[in-house]
Amino acid sequence: MYDIIIIGAGVIGAFVARSLSVYELKICVIDKHIDAAMGTSGANSGIIHAGYDAIPGSLKASLNIEGSRKMEKICSDLNIPYENCESLVVAFSDEEKKVLEQLMNKGKKGGIKGLSIINQEEIRRLEPNLNRDITWALLAKTAAIVSPYKMTINALENAANNGVEFLREYEVLEINKENDIFTIKTNKEKLRGKVIINCAGVFADEIAKMVGDKSFKIIPRSGEYIILDKSVGPLVNRVIFQTPTKEGKGVLITKTVDENILIGPDAKVISDKALHETHSDAIDYIYKKGLKITDKIPLHKSIATFTGVRATPDSGDFIIKESISCKHFINVAGMDSPGLSSAPAIGDYVLKLVTPMFLDITMKKNYTITLPTKKYFSNMTVNEKKEAIKENNQYGKIVCRCENVTEAEIVNAIHMTIGATTVDGIKRRTRAGMGRCQGGFCLPQVIDILSRELKIDKEKIQKGDDGSYILTRRTRV
Amino acid sequence: MKLIDLIIIGGGPAGLAAACQAKENGINNILLLERENVLGGILKQCIHNGFGLQYFQKELTGPEYANEFIEKIHKLKIPYKVNTMVLSIQPNKTIITSSKEEGYVVYQAKSIILAMGCRERPRGAIRIPGTNPSGILTAGTAQKFVNIDGYIPGETCVILGSGDIGLIMARRLTLEGVKVKAVCEFQPYPGGLSRNIEQCLIDYNIPLMLSHTVVAIHGKKRVTGVTIAKVDEHFNIIENSKQEIACDTLLLSVGLIPENELTSQMGIKMDQVTSGAMVNQTLETSIKGVFACGNVLHVHDLVDYVTMEGNRAANYATTYLNNSKNLMKKRITVIADKGIRYVMPQYIDIGEKNEKITIYFRSKEIYREKNTIVKCQKKIISRHKNLRLMPAEMEKILVKTEDISGDTIYVGVDTND
C-alpha cells in the first residue's frame, strides 16, 4: 500500500516526487514507458522562460516566475546542465515593438527583473548574426536554458535516493476507489494507494476520466524541431523568440546547453498523442520561419529532427488541484509551456496540497536534496580528467567520439538508482549518440556495455520501449 | 612530455601507409595513434574483396589489404598505440591522449599527419521525416554489427543510397537470409562502382530504384515500413508515385563526412565543400608541419588512392622534418570554377624550383566529351579532355608552376566546346 502514487515520470512527476520525497511517506512514480522523460519532457525547447508571457495572476505566471528563480540553485544541486544565457524577443516594426512593451510591462508587474527593450545597435552587439531588419528586441536577463531530460532524470534520481520507487512499464488501465483506498489496475500487478497524483502529461485527461473526472481536456499539439551540429558555433548566443502572435510564441532559435543550435517549434493539433512524427512540410516551415531571425542558418549542418507534443489544456491555465469529482486524486495537468520552467515550483505547490491529506506528517531523518557532483568528462579540466582516469580507468576509454563520452560515464548511467536500461536511456543520461554521427560509431559499443553490465543478451537490448529491439539474431557461422 | 618527430593520428589505411612510408624515408621517431583496439580502421569490417587492384595489382579483402601494412608496421618496428584517443591537439603540436592503460598522456610532435578518416551521414543530416523507431542505421554500422560483432540488425530491409557500402551490405545481408526489398537512389545514376551494381544487386535480383527516395519512416517502436517516392529532374517529390514498403530496417548509405573535430579545434583552415582541411600541394594544412591525408582530407573513391595519399603525406612530412623544403615565394589560390565541386589542393605554394603539380577535382554533374581547363589571368595554362566526368569519380589535371601568373588559378569545365 502506497501513501502516494504519482502517475507519470515526466519532469512534473519527477519534481512532485522530489518535493514529497523528504517526508515519511511511501511513494511510487509509475510510467508506462521504460524510462523517465520519454514524453514531452524529453522533446521540447529546454528553455527556462523569464515569465512575462502568461496572464498576471494565473498559475502559469506565478509558478513560472517562481520556478525560474529557483532554477539555477536546483540545477546546481542536481547536477543539471543550466545556463543563464538570456533571451530576446525580436520585433520587425514599431507595431511589434508595442507588443514587446506590453510583454515588458506585464513582466514588470509580475516582479520580473532584468527586462528592457533594446535598439538595433544593441541587438547587433549582442547577436551579430541576426537579420538587419530586426529593429527592436525585448531582452530578458533571467531567461535560461537547461537539459530538459537531465532535469527530469536527475530530479527523479534524487527522489529515488530518498526512497521513492520508480516503477517502469506500468501502464494504468483502470482506477477504482473503495473505502478511501485507490486500486490501480495496470498491465502488471495491481497497486493500492491513498493519494494519486496525476502527472500523465498529454494523457492526463484520460487518467482523470478513470476516476470520473471529465473537467478538462488535453489538446495535444505537436512541435517539430531541427538540431544543428556543434560545429556551427555561436549562430546565436541567446534564446531568440519572435514577437508572439495569436498563434503563439512562434519559431525560435536557441543554443542548447550542449552548444548545439535548436530551431523550432511549429504548432499543430494532432490526433495520435503517442505518435512523435516529423514531416517535411513542418521542417521546411520552421526553417523558413527561422530564416526570419537569421538568414545564416546552415541547414546542411543538421544532425537530427524531432517532434515533441505539448499537453495544452482546454482551460488555458495549468490545472493543479484536487479533482472536483474524486477526493485525494490530484490533477497536475495541462503542462504546456512554461511547464518545464515551472516544474520545481509545481513540486512545492503540490506538496502544500498533499500534506494536509496526511495526519502527523514528518520529515525523514535522512534525506538529501542534492546529487553528487559529476561533470561530463568532456567538461572536465585537464587535472580533473587525469584524476578521473587515475581513479577509474574506464574514464580513459572514449566511447562516443562526437561528444567525448567515456565508458565510465556509461557504466555509471546504468548503475545509478534509476539506471539506464536502454540505448536511449544512455543517450539521455550521458549524451552518447547525440553528436553529429548520431550513434553511428558508438551504438555497437553502447550495446556491448549494456549487455555486459545488465547481463542480458545483445538481442534483448532495446533502443527504448519494449519492441524497439536493435539486433534480431546471430549471423550464420 | 615525450618529444616525437612524427605523430600519425589514425591507424586506418591512410595512417598505416603514412607510418610505413615515413619509416622507410628514415624517420625513426614515429608514433601511430589508434582509438580502436586494433589497427586497420574501417578495412577491418570490409570482408568483401575488390581492394588493392590499383596499388598491389591484386585483389584483396579489406582485412587482407590492411594486413599488408600491419605486418610491415611490425616488421619495421614502428611504435603504435591502440585504444588511445586523441582528445585534442594544440596549434604548437602538443597532442593530448587518453587511454585505459596509460591514462592521460601528452606528447609534443615536431610534425603531425592527420589520418582520422570519415564518418557516415546519419538520418538527421538529410532530415528524413517520420517516426523515430529502432531499425534505422547507417550501412557502415550495420556492417560492423554483421562482420565484426556477428549479429543481424533486421530481417526485411530497404536501403537508401547506392553508395558502395550500401551495395555491399545489400549483398551481405541477402547472404545472411535477410530480404533486401529495394535500394533507392535519389540521383538518376548510381552512387557506387559499376562492378558493385552488377555483383551486389543484379546478381541477387535486388531492385535498384533510381530517382527514388524515402519520404517517410513508419513504426512507433521498431520500423514497420517506409514510404518511398520518385523524384523529378529537379529532385521534387512526385506525389502520386508514393508507395509504402513493409520492412523492419532502413539502412542509410547517403554519404561520408571527413571527421575533423581535432582539425578545426586546433584552428586549421577548413574547406566548406570537402569538410576537410585546406592544404597546399604538399598536403600541408594552414599550420606548418601538420599534414592531412586520406578520407579526413576528402572522401576518396578507392582505398588504393587513400594509401597513395598517405605515402605522399609521409614524403612531405619527411621533407619538412629534414628542413629540405622548396622555399615558398608565393602562394596561389586554386578555385573550383564552372562545373567543378571541389579541387585538391586548395593552394599551390610556388618555390625556388619549378614543379609539375597535379590538381585533383570532382565535377558537379555528369559531363561527356568535355575539356577541363585551368586558367589564370584569363589565359588557359592547362587543358585535359575527359570522355566522361562524373561526381563519383575523382579526376586530375596537371599544371606547371612556371606557367602560373597572378595569384589565383581557376579549374573549370569548358562548356563552350
Short mmCIF file of C-alpha atoms in Angstrom, two decimals, chain B residues 89-363:
data_model
loop_
_atom_site.label_atom_id
_atom_site.label_comp_id
_atom_site.label_asym_id
_atom_site.label_seq_id
_atom_site.Cartn_x
_atom_site.Cartn_y
_atom_site.Cartn_z
CA ILE B 89 45.79 18.92 -30.48
CA GLN B 90 47.17 22.37 -29.80
CA PRO B 91 48.44 24.62 -32.58
CA ASN B 92 52.00 24.14 -31.24
CA LYS B 93 51.54 20.38 -31.97
CA THR B 94 51.05 19.26 -28.40
CA ILE B 95 48.84 16.18 -28.53
CA ILE B 96 46.68 15.12 -25.61
CA THR B 97 45.60 11.48 -25.49
CA SER B 98 43.65 9.27 -23.18
CA SER B 99 43.55 5.53 -22.75
CA LYS B 100 42.54 2.98 -20.15
CA GLU B 101 46.05 1.59 -19.89
CA GLU B 102 48.11 4.77 -19.71
CA GLY B 103 45.58 7.39 -18.68
CA TYR B 104 46.10 10.95 -19.76
CA VAL B 105 49.31 11.30 -21.78
CA VAL B 106 50.69 14.37 -23.52
CA TYR B 107 53.06 14.30 -26.48
CA GLN B 108 54.95 17.02 -28.27
CA ALA B 109 55.25 16.40 -32.00
CA LYS B 110 57.55 18.08 -34.50
CA SER B 111 55.17 17.18 -37.27
CA ILE B 112 51.74 15.59 -37.46
CA ILE B 113 49.87 13.62 -40.10
CA LEU B 114 46.11 13.75 -39.68
CA ALA B 115 44.52 10.49 -40.86
CA MET B 116 41.28 10.18 -38.89
CA GLY B 117 39.11 9.06 -41.78
CA CYS B 118 35.45 9.85 -42.12
CA ARG B 119 32.02 9.03 -40.77
CA GLU B 120 28.67 8.32 -42.34
CA ARG B 121 25.92 10.88 -42.66
CA PRO B 122 23.04 9.99 -40.34
CA ARG B 123 19.31 10.30 -40.92
CA GLY B 124 19.20 13.75 -39.37
CA ALA B 125 21.67 15.12 -41.90
CA ILE B 126 19.15 14.55 -44.67
CA ARG B 127 16.14 15.02 -42.40
CA ILE B 128 14.10 12.00 -43.48
CA PRO B 129 10.64 12.61 -42.00
CA GLY B 130 8.63 10.12 -39.96
CA THR B 131 8.74 8.40 -36.62
CA ASN B 132 11.86 7.60 -34.61
CA PRO B 133 11.82 3.83 -34.04
CA SER B 134 14.72 1.38 -33.83
CA GLY B 135 15.82 -0.23 -37.08
CA ILE B 136 17.33 2.85 -38.78
CA LEU B 137 21.07 2.67 -39.12
CA THR B 138 23.87 3.59 -41.43
CA ALA B 139 25.22 0.88 -43.71
CA GLY B 140 28.62 1.01 -42.03
CA THR B 141 27.16 0.48 -38.56
CA ALA B 142 25.17 -2.46 -39.93
CA GLN B 143 28.39 -3.78 -41.47
CA LYS B 144 30.11 -3.58 -38.09
CA PHE B 145 27.24 -5.47 -36.42
CA VAL B 146 27.31 -8.22 -39.04
CA ASN B 147 31.00 -8.60 -39.85
CA ILE B 148 32.68 -7.78 -36.54
CA ASP B 149 30.09 -8.46 -33.83
CA GLY B 150 28.27 -11.31 -35.63
CA TYR B 151 24.69 -10.00 -35.28
CA ILE B 152 21.95 -9.31 -37.81
CA PRO B 153 20.24 -5.92 -37.47
CA GLY B 154 16.91 -6.85 -39.12
CA GLU B 155 15.06 -9.28 -41.35
CA THR B 156 13.50 -7.16 -44.10
CA CYS B 157 15.35 -4.18 -45.33
CA VAL B 158 15.22 -1.12 -47.59
CA ILE B 159 18.46 0.67 -48.36
CA LEU B 160 18.56 4.39 -49.14
CA GLY B 161 21.57 5.44 -51.17
CA SER B 162 23.57 3.45 -53.66
CA GLY B 163 26.99 4.26 -52.27
CA ASP B 164 29.38 1.31 -52.23
CA ILE B 165 28.84 0.42 -48.56
CA GLY B 166 25.09 0.26 -49.18
CA LEU B 167 25.54 -2.01 -52.17
CA ILE B 168 27.97 -4.28 -50.35
CA MET B 169 25.57 -4.53 -47.43
CA ALA B 170 22.66 -5.39 -49.74
CA ARG B 171 24.59 -8.48 -50.80
CA ARG B 172 25.97 -9.27 -47.36
CA LEU B 173 22.53 -9.19 -45.72
CA THR B 174 21.00 -11.22 -48.54
CA LEU B 175 23.62 -13.92 -47.95
CA GLU B 176 22.59 -13.92 -44.29
CA GLY B 177 18.96 -14.58 -45.22
CA VAL B 178 17.71 -11.01 -44.88
CA LYS B 179 15.21 -9.89 -47.52
CA VAL B 180 16.54 -6.70 -49.14
CA LYS B 181 13.48 -5.24 -50.82
CA ALA B 182 14.99 -2.29 -52.66
CA VAL B 183 17.91 0.07 -52.96
CA CYS B 184 16.66 3.63 -53.55
CA GLU B 185 18.91 6.29 -55.07
CA PHE B 186 17.96 9.96 -55.09
CA GLN B 187 20.13 10.70 -58.14
CA PRO B 188 19.28 9.44 -61.63
CA TYR B 189 22.54 7.45 -61.62
CA PRO B 190 24.02 5.02 -59.08
CA GLY B 191 26.46 6.31 -56.49
CA GLY B 192 28.67 3.23 -56.26
CA LEU B 193 31.02 1.46 -58.63
CA SER B 194 29.50 -0.31 -61.64
CA ARG B 195 31.02 -3.62 -60.57
CA ASN B 196 29.17 -3.39 -57.25
CA ILE B 197 25.86 -2.73 -59.01
CA GLU B 198 26.45 -5.92 -61.04
CA GLN B 199 27.80 -8.14 -58.31
CA CYS B 200 25.75 -6.96 -55.34
CA LEU B 201 22.35 -6.06 -56.80
CA ILE B 202 21.79 -7.54 -60.25
CA ASP B 203 23.24 -10.94 -59.31
CA TYR B 204 20.80 -11.14 -56.39
CA ASN B 205 17.74 -9.63 -58.10
CA ILE B 206 17.66 -6.67 -55.75
CA PRO B 207 15.83 -3.78 -57.43
CA LEU B 208 17.76 -0.51 -57.82
CA MET B 209 15.28 2.33 -57.90
CA LEU B 210 16.98 5.39 -59.36
CA SER B 211 15.48 8.86 -58.77
CA HIS B 212 13.73 7.49 -55.69
CA THR B 213 13.94 8.50 -52.07
CA VAL B 214 12.43 7.66 -48.70
CA VAL B 215 9.79 10.25 -47.78
CA ALA B 216 8.54 8.75 -44.51
CA ILE B 217 9.56 6.22 -41.88
CA HIS B 218 6.79 4.33 -40.05
CA GLY B 219 6.62 2.44 -36.78
CA LYS B 220 6.47 3.58 -33.14
CA LYS B 221 8.92 1.11 -31.62
CA ARG B 222 10.59 -0.74 -34.48
CA VAL B 223 10.44 0.29 -38.15
CA THR B 224 7.34 -1.24 -39.73
CA GLY B 225 7.82 0.24 -43.18
CA VAL B 226 8.94 3.19 -45.27
CA THR B 227 7.19 5.27 -47.90
CA ILE B 228 9.28 5.82 -50.98
CA ALA B 229 8.62 8.18 -53.88
CA LYS B 230 10.06 9.11 -57.24
CA VAL B 231 11.71 12.48 -57.69
CA ASP B 232 11.68 14.58 -60.87
CA GLU B 233 14.74 16.09 -62.53
CA HIS B 234 14.68 18.98 -60.02
CA PHE B 235 14.53 16.47 -57.14
CA ASN B 236 10.94 17.39 -56.30
CA ILE B 237 8.88 14.52 -54.96
CA ILE B 238 6.26 13.22 -57.38
CA GLU B 239 3.23 12.93 -55.13
CA ASN B 240 1.36 10.18 -56.97
CA SER B 241 4.42 7.95 -57.07
CA LYS B 242 4.41 7.31 -53.32
CA GLN B 243 4.35 3.69 -52.25
CA GLU B 244 4.79 2.02 -48.88
CA ILE B 245 7.20 -0.86 -48.46
CA ALA B 246 6.86 -3.01 -45.35
CA CYS B 247 10.25 -3.61 -43.71
CA ASP B 248 11.81 -3.67 -40.25
CA THR B 249 15.07 -1.98 -41.20
CA LEU B 250 16.19 1.08 -43.14
CA LEU B 251 19.88 1.25 -43.99
CA LEU B 252 21.36 4.58 -44.99
CA SER B 253 24.25 4.95 -47.38
CA VAL B 254 23.90 8.66 -48.04
CA GLY B 255 27.40 9.97 -47.97
CA LEU B 256 30.50 10.32 -45.87
CA ILE B 257 31.85 13.31 -43.99
CA PRO B 258 35.53 13.70 -43.04
CA GLU B 259 35.98 13.53 -39.28
CA ASN B 260 37.67 16.81 -38.49
CA GLU B 261 36.86 17.76 -34.91
CA LEU B 262 40.54 17.77 -33.94
CA THR B 263 41.50 19.65 -37.08
CA SER B 264 39.06 22.50 -36.65
CA GLN B 265 39.64 22.67 -32.89
CA MET B 266 43.33 23.31 -33.47
CA GLY B 267 42.40 26.22 -35.70
CA ILE B 268 43.30 24.76 -39.08
CA LYS B 269 41.54 26.44 -42.02
CA MET B 270 38.77 24.22 -43.37
CA ASP B 271 37.22 23.83 -46.80
CA GLN B 272 33.44 24.14 -46.55
CA VAL B 273 32.88 21.86 -49.55
CA THR B 274 35.18 18.94 -48.72
CA SER B 275 34.70 19.40 -44.94
CA GLY B 276 38.42 18.71 -44.77
CA ALA B 277 41.44 20.90 -44.16
CA MET B 278 42.65 23.30 -46.85
CA VAL B 279 46.09 22.14 -47.99
CA ASN B 280 48.84 23.06 -50.43
CA GLN B 281 50.39 20.67 -52.94
CA THR B 282 52.39 19.05 -50.13
CA LEU B 283 49.19 18.20 -48.21
CA GLU B 284 50.28 20.70 -45.59
CA THR B 285 47.45 22.43 -43.71
CA SER B 286 47.37 26.05 -42.60
CA ILE B 287 49.58 25.03 -39.65
CA LYS B 288 53.18 24.36 -40.72
CA GLY B 289 54.25 20.76 -40.24
CA VAL B 290 50.69 19.46 -39.96
CA PHE B 291 49.67 17.34 -42.95
CA ALA B 292 46.39 15.60 -43.80
CA CYS B 293 45.69 12.57 -45.97
CA GLY B 294 43.02 10.02 -46.76
CA ASN B 295 39.33 10.44 -46.11
CA VAL B 296 39.87 13.02 -43.39
CA LEU B 297 41.05 15.35 -46.15
CA HIS B 298 38.41 14.50 -48.73
CA VAL B 299 36.42 11.35 -49.44
CA HIS B 300 38.26 9.08 -51.88
CA ASP B 301 36.86 6.60 -54.43
CA LEU B 302 39.17 3.70 -53.59
CA VAL B 303 41.32 2.73 -50.62
CA ASP B 304 44.23 2.42 -53.04
CA TYR B 305 44.12 6.18 -53.60
CA VAL B 306 44.00 6.71 -49.83
CA THR B 307 47.20 4.69 -49.49
CA MET B 308 48.90 6.72 -52.20
CA GLU B 309 47.93 9.95 -50.48
CA GLY B 310 49.20 8.54 -47.17
CA ASN B 311 52.54 7.86 -48.84
CA ARG B 312 52.68 11.38 -50.23
CA ALA B 313 51.89 12.89 -46.83
CA ALA B 314 54.75 10.88 -45.32
CA ASN B 315 57.14 12.10 -48.01
CA TYR B 316 56.22 15.74 -47.44
CA ALA B 317 56.44 15.31 -43.67
CA THR B 318 59.92 13.83 -44.19
CA THR B 319 60.94 16.82 -46.28
CA TYR B 320 59.59 19.12 -43.58
CA LEU B 321 61.49 17.28 -40.84
CA ASN B 322 64.68 17.32 -42.89
CA ASN B 323 64.34 21.06 -43.49
CA SER B 324 64.82 20.48 -47.21
CA LYS B 325 61.77 22.39 -48.25
CA ASN B 326 61.44 24.21 -51.54
CA LEU B 327 61.30 27.72 -50.04
CA MET B 328 57.98 29.40 -50.64
CA LYS B 329 58.00 32.55 -52.71
CA LYS B 330 54.34 32.96 -53.45
CA ARG B 331 51.00 31.36 -52.59
CA ILE B 332 48.47 30.71 -55.36
CA THR B 333 44.83 30.01 -54.59
CA VAL B 334 43.17 27.26 -56.63
CA ILE B 335 39.47 27.91 -57.24
CA ALA B 336 36.83 25.36 -58.24
CA ASP B 337 35.24 27.13 -61.19
CA LYS B 338 32.43 26.25 -63.58
CA GLY B 339 31.13 22.67 -63.20
CA ILE B 340 33.67 21.72 -60.53
CA ARG B 341 32.61 20.87 -57.00
CA TYR B 342 36.00 20.99 -55.35
CA VAL B 343 39.71 20.99 -56.03
CA MET B 344 42.59 19.46 -54.12
CA PRO B 345 44.96 21.13 -53.21
CA GLN B 346 43.31 24.45 -52.50
CA TYR B 347 46.68 26.25 -52.58
CA ILE B 348 49.86 25.99 -54.60
CA ASP B 349 53.00 27.34 -52.98
CA ILE B 350 55.44 28.34 -55.67
CA GLY B 351 59.03 27.91 -54.57
CA GLU B 352 62.50 28.46 -56.00
CA LYS B 353 62.31 25.37 -58.14
CA ASN B 354 59.72 24.75 -60.83
CA GLU B 355 57.27 21.94 -60.19
CA LYS B 356 54.63 19.98 -62.02
CA ILE B 357 51.55 19.89 -59.86
CA THR B 358 48.61 17.51 -60.01
CA ILE B 359 45.29 19.07 -59.16
CA TYR B 360 42.59 16.57 -58.21
CA PHE B 361 38.95 17.54 -58.66
CA ARG B 362 35.37 16.32 -58.72
CA SER B 363 32.75 17.62 -61.13
#
